[in-house]
mmCIF file of C-alpha atoms in Angstrom:
data_model
loop_
_atom_site.group_PDB
_atom_site.id
_atom_site.type_symbol
_atom_site.label_atom_id
_atom_site.label_comp_id
_atom_site.label_asym_id
_atom_site.label_seq_id
_atom_site.Cartn_x
_atom_site.Cartn_y
_atom_site.Cartn_z
ATOM 1 C CA MET D 1 -35.876 2.917 6.171
ATOM 2 C CA ILE D 2 -33.604 -0.157 6.093
ATOM 3 C CA PRO D 3 -34.179 -2.008 2.777
ATOM 4 C CA GLU D 4 -36.508 -4.993 2.959
ATOM 5 C CA GLU D 5 -33.961 -7.083 1.024
ATOM 6 C CA LEU D 6 -31.471 -6.878 3.881
ATOM 7 C CA LYS D 7 -34.115 -7.851 6.422
ATOM 8 C CA GLU D 8 -34.590 -11.192 4.631
ATOM 9 C CA TYR D 9 -31.059 -12.324 5.473
ATOM 10 C CA ALA D 10 -30.134 -13.834 8.850
ATOM 11 C CA GLN D 11 -26.925 -11.803 9.007
ATOM 12 C CA TRP D 12 -27.890 -9.397 11.768
ATOM 13 C CA VAL D 13 -26.293 -8.655 15.113
ATOM 14 C CA CYS D 14 -26.524 -6.073 17.829
ATOM 15 C CA TRP D 15 -23.578 -3.952 18.883
ATOM 16 C CA LYS D 16 -22.394 -2.009 21.889
ATOM 17 C CA ILE D 17 -19.745 0.627 22.366
ATOM 18 C CA ILE D 18 -16.778 -0.305 24.528
ATOM 19 C CA GLY D 19 -13.752 1.796 25.415
ATOM 20 C CA ARG D 20 -13.395 5.543 25.477
ATOM 21 C CA ASP D 21 -12.567 8.380 23.102
ATOM 22 C CA ALA D 22 -10.145 7.256 20.361
ATOM 23 C CA LYS D 23 -10.228 3.690 21.669
ATOM 24 C CA ARG D 24 -14.023 3.379 21.353
ATOM 25 C CA ILE D 25 -15.149 0.476 19.180
ATOM 26 C CA LYS D 26 -18.533 -0.940 18.202
ATOM 27 C CA LEU D 27 -18.394 -4.548 19.359
ATOM 28 C CA PRO D 28 -20.798 -6.875 17.456
ATOM 29 C CA ILE D 29 -22.944 -8.989 19.785
ATOM 30 C CA THR D 30 -25.021 -12.120 19.210
ATOM 31 C CA PRO D 31 -28.423 -11.012 20.662
ATOM 32 C CA ARG D 32 -29.572 -14.403 21.937
ATOM 33 C CA THR D 33 -26.327 -15.133 23.840
ATOM 34 C CA GLY D 34 -24.910 -11.703 24.647
ATOM 35 C CA LYS D 35 -21.507 -12.903 23.429
ATOM 36 C CA GLY D 36 -19.335 -11.388 20.730
ATOM 37 C CA ALA D 37 -20.347 -12.098 17.135
ATOM 38 C CA ARG D 38 -17.677 -13.127 14.610
ATOM 39 C CA ALA D 39 -17.276 -12.217 10.951
ATOM 40 C CA ASN D 40 -16.342 -15.795 9.993
ATOM 41 C CA ASP D 41 -19.080 -17.544 11.992
ATOM 42 C CA PRO D 42 -22.648 -17.223 10.658
ATOM 43 C CA LEU D 43 -23.899 -19.099 13.743
ATOM 44 C CA THR D 44 -23.215 -15.920 15.723
ATOM 45 C CA TRP D 45 -25.572 -13.920 13.487
ATOM 46 C CA THR D 46 -29.354 -13.821 13.669
ATOM 47 C CA THR D 47 -32.506 -12.507 12.018
ATOM 48 C CA TYR D 48 -33.476 -8.888 11.666
ATOM 49 C CA GLU D 49 -36.502 -9.468 13.923
ATOM 50 C CA GLU D 50 -34.449 -10.920 16.766
ATOM 51 C CA ALA D 51 -31.807 -8.197 16.487
ATOM 52 C CA THR D 52 -34.403 -5.415 16.626
ATOM 53 C CA ASN D 53 -36.318 -7.093 19.455
ATOM 54 C CA ARG D 54 -33.211 -7.108 21.621
ATOM 55 C CA ALA D 55 -31.703 -3.839 20.398
ATOM 56 C CA TRP D 56 -32.925 -2.001 23.514
ATOM 57 C CA GLN D 57 -30.292 -3.910 25.506
ATOM 58 C CA TYR D 58 -27.470 -2.583 23.347
ATOM 59 C CA ASP D 59 -26.466 0.494 21.311
ATOM 60 C CA GLY D 60 -27.807 -0.569 17.929
ATOM 61 C CA ILE D 61 -28.086 -3.257 15.261
ATOM 62 C CA GLY D 62 -25.688 -4.219 12.480
ATOM 63 C CA PHE D 63 -25.505 -6.248 9.272
ATOM 64 C CA PHE D 64 -22.658 -8.625 8.382
ATOM 65 C CA PHE D 65 -21.583 -8.832 4.743
ATOM 66 C CA SER D 66 -20.880 -12.362 3.540
ATOM 67 C CA GLU D 67 -19.341 -14.018 0.500
ATOM 68 C CA TYR D 68 -22.643 -15.877 0.117
ATOM 69 C CA ASP D 69 -24.732 -12.787 -0.603
ATOM 70 C CA GLU D 70 -24.551 -10.186 -3.379
ATOM 71 C CA PHE D 71 -24.243 -7.097 -1.175
ATOM 72 C CA VAL D 72 -21.229 -4.777 -1.017
ATOM 73 C CA GLY D 73 -20.876 -2.034 1.570
ATOM 74 C CA ILE D 74 -19.153 1.292 0.923
ATOM 75 C CA ASP D 75 -18.138 3.256 4.020
ATOM 76 C CA ILE D 76 -17.084 6.919 3.798
ATOM 77 C CA ASP D 77 -16.022 8.591 7.046
ATOM 78 C CA HIS D 78 -16.035 12.328 7.814
ATOM 79 C CA CYS D 79 -17.932 13.226 4.643
ATOM 80 C CA ILE D 80 -20.758 15.273 6.223
ATOM 81 C CA GLY D 81 -19.904 18.792 7.289
ATOM 82 C CA PRO D 82 -21.282 20.746 10.274
ATOM 83 C CA ASP D 83 -23.892 22.228 7.942
ATOM 84 C CA GLY D 84 -25.044 18.754 6.883
ATOM 85 C CA ALA D 85 -23.580 19.055 3.385
ATOM 86 C CA LEU D 86 -22.103 15.956 1.769
ATOM 87 C CA SER D 87 -18.543 15.908 0.448
ATOM 88 C CA ASP D 88 -18.047 15.699 -3.313
ATOM 89 C CA LEU D 89 -16.852 12.096 -2.933
ATOM 90 C CA ALA D 90 -19.910 10.957 -0.976
ATOM 91 C CA ARG D 91 -22.376 12.814 -3.181
ATOM 92 C CA GLY D 92 -20.760 11.462 -6.334
ATOM 93 C CA LEU D 93 -20.827 7.833 -5.165
ATOM 94 C CA ILE D 94 -24.441 8.075 -3.991
ATOM 95 C CA GLU D 95 -25.526 9.563 -7.313
ATOM 96 C CA LYS D 96 -23.543 7.069 -9.426
ATOM 97 C CA SER D 97 -24.777 4.038 -7.519
ATOM 98 C CA GLY D 98 -28.407 5.153 -7.227
ATOM 99 C CA SER D 99 -28.539 2.706 -4.334
ATOM 100 C CA TYR D 100 -29.413 2.724 -0.650
ATOM 101 C CA ALA D 101 -27.388 5.171 1.424
ATOM 102 C CA GLU D 102 -27.654 6.128 5.056
ATOM 103 C CA ILE D 103 -26.025 8.494 7.499
ATOM 104 C CA SER D 104 -23.763 6.524 9.829
ATOM 105 C CA GLN D 105 -24.072 6.287 13.593
ATOM 106 C CA SER D 106 -21.499 9.073 14.109
ATOM 107 C CA GLY D 107 -23.583 11.478 12.043
ATOM 108 C CA THR D 108 -20.535 12.478 10.006
ATOM 109 C CA GLY D 109 -20.174 9.467 7.687
ATOM 110 C CA VAL D 110 -22.175 7.649 5.041
ATOM 111 C CA HIS D 111 -22.861 3.982 4.257
ATOM 112 C CA ILE D 112 -23.816 2.938 0.739
ATOM 113 C CA ILE D 113 -24.999 -0.614 0.035
ATOM 114 C CA VAL D 114 -25.004 -1.931 -3.524
ATOM 115 C CA LYS D 115 -25.090 -5.244 -5.362
ATOM 116 C CA GLY D 116 -21.964 -6.546 -7.062
ATOM 117 C CA LYS D 117 -18.681 -8.368 -6.530
ATOM 118 C CA LEU D 118 -15.140 -7.385 -5.617
ATOM 119 C CA SER D 119 -11.935 -9.192 -6.530
ATOM 120 C CA LYS D 120 -11.204 -9.653 -2.811
ATOM 121 C CA PRO D 121 -13.181 -9.397 0.468
ATOM 122 C CA GLY D 122 -12.461 -5.711 0.896
ATOM 123 C CA PHE D 123 -10.364 -2.609 0.285
ATOM 124 C CA ARG D 124 -9.434 0.268 2.543
ATOM 125 C CA THR D 125 -7.833 3.649 1.823
ATOM 126 C CA LYS D 126 -7.617 6.939 3.707
ATOM 127 C CA THR D 127 -10.907 8.127 2.231
ATOM 128 C CA ILE D 128 -13.053 5.043 1.604
ATOM 129 C CA GLU D 129 -13.651 1.437 2.678
ATOM 130 C CA VAL D 130 -15.367 -1.162 0.510
ATOM 131 C CA TYR D 131 -16.362 -4.642 1.739
ATOM 132 C CA GLN D 132 -18.245 -7.667 0.468
ATOM 133 C CA ALA D 133 -17.298 -10.019 3.339
ATOM 134 C CA ASN D 134 -15.698 -10.201 6.800
ATOM 135 C CA ARG D 135 -17.173 -6.883 7.902
ATOM 136 C CA TYR D 136 -20.364 -5.503 9.415
ATOM 137 C CA PHE D 137 -22.011 -2.085 9.290
ATOM 138 C CA ALA D 138 -23.663 -0.529 12.326
ATOM 139 C CA MET D 139 -26.956 0.265 10.610
ATOM 140 C CA THR D 140 -29.051 3.349 11.356
ATOM 141 C CA GLY D 141 -31.836 3.388 8.755
ATOM 142 C CA ASN D 142 -31.308 7.158 8.519
ATOM 143 C CA ALA D 143 -31.637 6.926 4.746
ATOM 144 C CA ILE D 144 -30.571 9.351 2.049
ATOM 145 C CA GLY D 145 -33.121 8.702 -0.683
ATOM 146 C CA ALA D 146 -35.154 5.559 -1.264
ATOM 147 C CA PRO D 147 -34.382 2.288 0.590
ATOM 148 C CA VAL D 148 -33.643 0.326 -2.600
ATOM 149 C CA ILE D 149 -30.440 -1.626 -3.270
ATOM 150 C CA LYS D 150 -29.268 -1.528 -6.877
ATOM 151 C CA ASP D 151 -26.588 -3.260 -8.932
ATOM 152 C CA ALA D 152 -23.462 -1.102 -9.184
ATOM 153 C CA GLN D 153 -20.823 -3.452 -10.602
ATOM 154 C CA GLU D 154 -19.495 -0.814 -12.975
ATOM 155 C CA LEU D 155 -18.988 1.605 -10.090
ATOM 156 C CA LEU D 156 -17.257 -1.067 -7.985
ATOM 157 C CA ASP D 157 -14.908 -1.819 -10.882
ATOM 158 C CA GLU D 158 -14.080 1.893 -11.147
ATOM 159 C CA ILE D 159 -13.339 2.099 -7.421
ATOM 160 C CA GLU D 160 -11.071 -0.963 -7.542
ATOM 161 C CA GLU D 161 -9.190 0.370 -10.547
ATOM 162 C CA LYS D 162 -8.666 3.744 -8.887
ATOM 163 C CA ILE D 163 -7.387 2.113 -5.698
ATOM 164 C CA ARG D 164 -5.060 -0.132 -7.731
ATOM 165 C CA LYS D 165 -3.577 2.844 -9.587
ATOM 166 C CA GLU D 166 -3.111 4.832 -6.379
ATOM 167 C CA ARG D 167 -1.252 1.928 -4.775
ATOM 168 C CA GLU D 168 0.934 1.425 -7.852
ATOM 169 C CA GLU D 169 1.841 5.127 -7.916
ATOM 170 C CA LYS D 170 2.661 5.035 -4.211
ATOM 171 C CA GLU D 171 4.881 1.971 -4.698
ATOM 172 C CA GLN D 172 6.625 3.570 -7.664
ATOM 173 C CA LYS D 173 7.416 6.672 -5.611
ATOM 174 C CA ARG D 174 8.744 4.441 -2.835
ATOM 175 C CA GLN D 175 11.011 2.662 -5.303
ATOM 176 C CA GLU D 176 12.249 5.957 -6.719
ATOM 177 C CA ASN D 177 12.988 7.289 -3.241
ATOM 178 C CA SER D 178 14.767 4.045 -2.394
ATOM 179 C CA THR D 179 17.003 4.436 -5.428
ATOM 180 C CA ARG D 180 17.851 8.035 -4.536
ATOM 181 C CA GLN D 181 18.203 7.728 -0.777
ATOM 182 C CA VAL D 182 19.371 4.176 -0.067
ATOM 183 C CA LEU D 183 21.337 2.898 -3.019
ATOM 184 C CA THR D 184 23.621 5.870 -3.557
ATOM 185 C CA THR D 185 26.581 4.910 -1.403
ATOM 186 C CA LYS D 186 29.100 7.595 -2.393
ATOM 187 C CA VAL D 187 28.880 11.209 -3.497
ATOM 188 C CA ARG D 188 30.088 11.777 -7.055
ATOM 189 C CA HIS D 189 33.013 14.133 -7.662
ATOM 190 C CA LEU D 190 32.689 14.598 -11.436
ATOM 191 C CA ASP D 191 29.880 16.138 -13.435
ATOM 192 C CA ASP D 192 28.232 13.954 -16.083
ATOM 193 C CA GLU D 193 30.163 15.370 -19.031
ATOM 194 C CA THR D 194 33.545 15.071 -17.329
ATOM 195 C CA LEU D 195 32.823 11.557 -16.143
ATOM 196 C CA LEU D 196 31.876 10.436 -19.660
ATOM 197 C CA THR D 197 35.081 11.974 -21.022
ATOM 198 C CA LYS D 198 37.090 9.976 -18.481
ATOM 199 C CA LEU D 199 35.204 6.788 -19.381
ATOM 200 C CA PHE D 200 35.871 7.226 -23.104
ATOM 201 C CA GLN D 201 39.585 7.769 -22.409
ATOM 202 C CA GLN D 202 40.153 4.643 -20.330
ATOM 203 C CA LYS D 203 41.477 1.336 -21.731
ATOM 204 C CA ASN D 204 38.034 0.016 -22.762
ATOM 205 C CA GLY D 205 36.815 3.500 -23.672
ATOM 206 C CA SER D 206 36.078 2.711 -27.309
ATOM 207 C CA VAL D 207 33.677 -0.052 -26.240
ATOM 208 C CA ILE D 208 32.031 2.188 -23.642
ATOM 209 C CA LYS D 209 31.545 4.913 -26.262
ATOM 210 C CA LEU D 210 29.808 2.450 -28.587
ATOM 211 C CA LEU D 211 27.654 1.261 -25.694
ATOM 212 C CA TYR D 212 26.769 4.856 -24.857
ATOM 213 C CA GLU D 213 25.728 5.409 -28.458
ATOM 214 C CA GLY D 214 23.343 2.454 -28.201
ATOM 215 C CA MET D 215 25.388 -0.358 -29.769
ATOM 216 C CA ASP D 216 25.542 -3.810 -28.151
ATOM 217 C CA ALA D 217 29.310 -3.698 -28.417
ATOM 218 C CA LYS D 218 30.433 -5.815 -25.474
ATOM 219 C CA TYR D 219 28.393 -9.036 -25.372
ATOM 220 C CA GLY D 220 26.040 -8.566 -28.297
ATOM 221 C CA ASN D 221 23.114 -8.890 -25.888
ATOM 222 C CA THR D 222 21.155 -5.740 -25.070
ATOM 223 C CA SER D 223 20.369 -6.579 -21.419
ATOM 224 C CA GLU D 224 23.894 -7.790 -20.654
ATOM 225 C CA ASP D 225 25.358 -4.714 -22.328
ATOM 226 C CA ASP D 226 23.003 -2.456 -20.329
ATOM 227 C CA LEU D 227 24.362 -4.048 -17.174
ATOM 228 C CA TYR D 228 27.993 -3.756 -18.269
ATOM 229 C CA PHE D 229 27.594 -0.110 -19.273
ATOM 230 C CA CYS D 230 26.071 0.757 -15.895
ATOM 231 C CA TRP D 231 28.817 -1.169 -14.116
ATOM 232 C CA CYS D 232 31.484 0.859 -15.960
ATOM 233 C CA VAL D 233 29.835 4.114 -14.918
ATOM 234 C CA ASN D 234 29.488 2.936 -11.305
ATOM 235 C CA ALA D 235 33.161 1.941 -11.216
ATOM 236 C CA ARG D 236 34.012 5.557 -12.013
ATOM 237 C CA ASN D 237 31.517 7.396 -9.787
ATOM 238 C CA GLY D 238 31.637 5.194 -6.679
ATOM 239 C CA ASN D 239 28.165 3.704 -7.182
ATOM 240 C CA ASP D 240 26.341 7.015 -7.427
ATOM 241 C CA LEU D 241 23.258 5.369 -8.894
ATOM 242 C CA ASP D 242 21.477 8.680 -9.369
ATOM 243 C CA GLN D 243 24.213 9.782 -11.756
ATOM 244 C CA THR D 244 24.376 6.373 -13.444
ATOM 245 C CA ASP D 245 20.620 6.470 -14.037
ATOM 246 C CA ARG D 246 20.863 9.989 -15.441
ATOM 247 C CA ILE D 247 23.736 9.089 -17.800
ATOM 248 C CA PHE D 248 21.910 5.975 -19.001
ATOM 249 C CA ARG D 249 18.831 8.064 -19.757
ATOM 250 C CA SER D 250 20.948 10.485 -21.799
ATOM 251 C CA SER D 251 22.501 7.651 -23.820
ATOM 252 C CA GLY D 252 21.404 5.827 -26.937
ATOM 253 C CA ARG D 253 20.614 2.831 -24.747
ATOM 254 C CA MET D 254 17.596 4.519 -23.163
ATOM 255 C CA ARG D 255 14.297 2.993 -24.201
ATOM 256 C CA LYS D 256 10.794 2.501 -22.830
ATOM 257 C CA LYS D 257 11.749 -0.801 -21.175
ATOM 258 C CA TRP D 258 13.932 1.034 -18.628
ATOM 259 C CA ASP D 259 10.849 2.301 -16.759
ATOM 260 C CA GLU D 260 8.641 -0.751 -17.234
ATOM 261 C CA ARG D 261 7.821 -3.079 -14.333
ATOM 262 C CA HIS D 262 9.379 -6.485 -14.995
ATOM 263 C CA TYR D 263 9.296 -8.055 -11.543
ATOM 264 C CA ALA D 264 6.560 -9.456 -9.300
ATOM 265 C CA ASN D 265 7.410 -6.963 -6.526
ATOM 266 C CA GLY D 266 6.841 -4.002 -8.861
ATOM 267 C CA ASP D 267 10.500 -3.213 -9.580
ATOM 268 C CA THR D 268 11.265 -1.725 -12.974
ATOM 269 C CA TYR D 269 13.850 -3.156 -15.367
ATOM 270 C CA GLY D 270 16.024 -0.072 -14.860
ATOM 271 C CA TYR D 271 15.828 -0.223 -11.080
ATOM 272 C CA GLN D 272 16.969 -3.856 -11.002
ATOM 273 C CA THR D 273 19.711 -3.176 -13.559
ATOM 274 C CA LEU D 274 21.081 -0.407 -11.334
ATOM 275 C CA LEU D 275 20.974 -2.729 -8.334
ATOM 276 C CA LYS D 276 22.876 -5.480 -10.135
ATOM 277 C CA SER D 277 25.451 -3.115 -11.632
ATOM 278 C CA ARG D 278 26.982 -1.770 -8.451
ATOM 279 C CA ALA D 279 30.770 -2.011 -8.658
ATOM 280 C CA LYS D 280 32.794 -3.554 -5.825
#
């Protein structure tokens, strides 16, 4: 039940299992030489006919995805239950793609092969792997539905966007945890209200009060005054950046920009301002 389209490409190999238990891997083999096949070397691949003719010497046949073809492979592990039922994820992707799908060699996973392009050779998460190059599938031909490969660019775009958002959310949580757990160097001794009262009473208190109310009263530059205001708070609370962040958010200076990413590494404007404002 392997699609005829795939059989036309000389991107086939055999494979054999090496290792035991958790260390078992499916090693791709060049049938005519018996040596290991490589993802970046098409000379180690062969035709479908040669791979199937020599398959009896090994554990199965496989197909390498290449940047020179239009195929993309979607791999979903552990998505078939003991009763043979597909997970919601696997069923949904098969239905949306309408393309060739097969039960994997383990009997508990699914391969889906579609036509389309990714922005990079591949993606991998805890639940799904997607590849258009530098990867091979151990093919079984144990098809779910018809052996026809269809264009699914819209679906691939959806998958990429979902993965991108998940990674951004994970990075944002990491940054937030870093601010709370790493950057706070001293425990504060005053509650927010008391600390603000102390700030307004000190020598430059009138300026700090105007800054707190949202005025650019120190340098006349919003970003520089954000930094100065945070520095004044940190000088009072011993660089308790959690408290400084909370006070800033309660002030007239708080605006949407505080939580926007402004740096190539994903840092927000507020996060970097807190970093720069630590008092010495």
